[in-house]
Amino acid sequence: MTDAPLKLFNSLTRRHEVFAPVHPGEARVYTCGPTVYNYQHIGNMRAYVFADTLGRTLQWKGYKLTHVVNITDVGHLTSDADEGEDKMERMAAREGKSAWDIARFYQEDFEADLARLNVQPKQHPRATEYVEAMIDWGKSIADKHCYELESGLYFDVSTVADYGRLARAVTEDGEGRIDSVDGKRNAADFAIWRKTPAGETRQMEWDSPWGRGAPGWHLECSVMGEALLGFPFDIHTGGIDHREIHHPNEIAQNQAFCCTNGLDDPRNSGAKLWMHNNFLVERSGKMSKSSGEFLRLQLLVDKGYHPLAYRLMCLQAHYRSELEFSWEGLGAALTRLKRMVMAVDMLKACLPGAGRDPEALGPGLRRGDDWGKLQPMLDKFDAAIADDLNTAVALTALDDVLAAKKVDPEQKAGLAAAMDSVLGLDLFNLTRADLRIRPKAATITEAEIDAALARRKEARAAKDFAASDAIRDELAAQGVDVMDGDPLGWEWKLG
Ligand code: AMP
Ligand code: ZN
């Protein structure tokens, strides 16, 4: 039997560490969630695919998982470092809607994208539901760690030990920050509470001991993490940009709240491990939400790519490596996914009736089983996923299982399903038809394509190659490439 110790890279210590849960048998994870003022781009979604794969890996290792992904519906300014306007209020003004409506709309869209990427359900607390708790937190740290300015209550970063250790880039001036708030004691100081400027009214504002206003963005995650998971919890995740400002500030608040000192003991930061996914990058700037047609999951679907091809594309890279987006890369991932779904289809056809039910296969990997010829593949998979989530290698272990010959089909299906419970590609439910998505811009319907292909088959059977070629050309003119002799058995694709 195989059981490689789970090693994860801790951004706080900059080391791989063997996962040792705070509460035996449990794993508690907090992931910084979206600011729901706009659609998420696929780069944002990489952060949640990573966090989901981490959660699934913890489950594979037998831990009972509690996973929180918060919803930021107030407090996040247009700059992470306390500059600019509140993103929610600005979008509300631009769209002529209430900030509350904007938040609900984009939260629903985000959750729909998560489902399309087969991300397991998680807890999604909203920041606006925790404002009272944030005020209480602020009160408990204000005396020792904060000071008031005209614009609000600020956290003095010099009052905690090791401020900025996570970022490892903070200089005397506060690396990369613009200090335009008059009176800040240190450039890196940040708002715990922002007062609504005199004479203005915000759509989202609350009374507090520091005046009517709204909480600072960093405070939200500290408060929701502590309320739902308790300090210290096991793992805190986010995109790599959060390693520089947002998470060092969360850590400083957590230290202040717990009255603890330095970060040589990572538990004083509020979480034992801090993990960060690297960015998805795209050369032409389509990742930016300020560009017209930015890269959303829906755009991929509109162009004919199944969302799970994007999940597979993410899994083919290590989460700590930058991943460059390209349509060719996405196309290659879709082809690989089709191949896997076909292999699973063939496997399902070999199973006795009940075994074809994907639910029955489930993630029910029995550790003590004799896996025979499949054992090395199980070992390879387990070692890869335990090695700081090496999903690229884990995928090849799944390929090996699907290609294995002369093995018991039920065992093979059970193992493939168990591996997929970590990778989340939904291979036992997806069908070939699901993967053939007609691009939105296509002018021809699937029924018309099928009818034309049937006519072409008749023409070829009658050896009327001129007619057959003509039909092929007509389809090509409408953007449909006929795929004769495609090894995967696909009859056509949209060009
Ligand atoms: P936001 O809604 O801006 O707070 O971002 C949501 C999550 O997406 C955060 O964890 C960010 O760090 C992460 N993120 C933002 N841009 C990218 C990107 N291009 N690639 C990967 N993750 C990203
Ligand atoms: Zn956060």
PDB file of C-alpha atoms in Angstrom, residues 10 26 37 87 128 157 220 228 270 279 288 292 348 350 353 356 366 368 376 378 390 396 423 430 436:
ATOM      1  CA  ASN A  10       4.893  27.079   2.788  1.00  0.00           C
ATOM      2  CA  GLU A  26      -9.138  17.357   9.937  1.00  0.00           C
ATOM      3  CA  TYR A  37     -17.708  43.852  -8.645  1.00  0.00           C
ATOM      4  CA  LYS A  87     -14.454  48.628  -6.270  1.00  0.00           C
ATOM      5  CA  THR A 128     -21.014  42.314   4.677  1.00  0.00           C
ATOM      6  CA  VAL A 157       2.747  47.734  11.384  1.00  0.00           C
ATOM      7  CA  GLU A 220     -12.392  40.831   6.375  1.00  0.00           C
ATOM      8  CA  LEU A 228     -15.201  29.937  10.713  1.00  0.00           C
ATOM      9  CA  GLY A 270      -3.116  32.565  12.128  1.00  0.00           C
ATOM     10  CA  PHE A 279      -0.425  33.692 -12.314  1.00  0.00           C
ATOM     11  CA  SER A 288      -7.263  42.623 -17.719  1.00  0.00           C
ATOM     12  CA  GLY A 292     -13.199  45.102 -23.614  1.00  0.00           C
ATOM     13  CA  LYS A 348     -17.379   1.599 -18.688  1.00  0.00           C
ATOM     14  CA  CYS A 350     -16.547  -3.519 -20.010  1.00  0.00           C
ATOM     15  CA  GLY A 353     -24.305  -3.230 -15.022  1.00  0.00           C
ATOM     16  CA  ARG A 356     -21.275   1.594 -14.801  1.00  0.00           C
ATOM     17  CA  ARG A 366      -9.580   0.919  -0.350  1.00  0.00           C
ATOM     18  CA  GLY A 368      -5.557  -2.382   1.857  1.00  0.00           C
ATOM     19  CA  PRO A 376       3.003   1.093  -9.442  1.00  0.00           C
ATOM     20  CA  LEU A 378      -1.164   4.124  -7.725  1.00  0.00           C
ATOM     21  CA  ASN A 390       2.516  17.699  -8.816  1.00  0.00           C
ATOM     22  CA  THR A 396       0.359  10.761 -16.473  1.00  0.00           C
ATOM     23  CA  LEU A 423      -8.034  15.894 -10.343  1.00  0.00           C
ATOM     24  CA  LEU A 430     -18.680  13.567 -19.064  1.00  0.00           C
ATOM     25  CA  ARG A 436     -18.507  18.992 -28.549  1.00  0.00           C
TER      26      ARG A 436
END
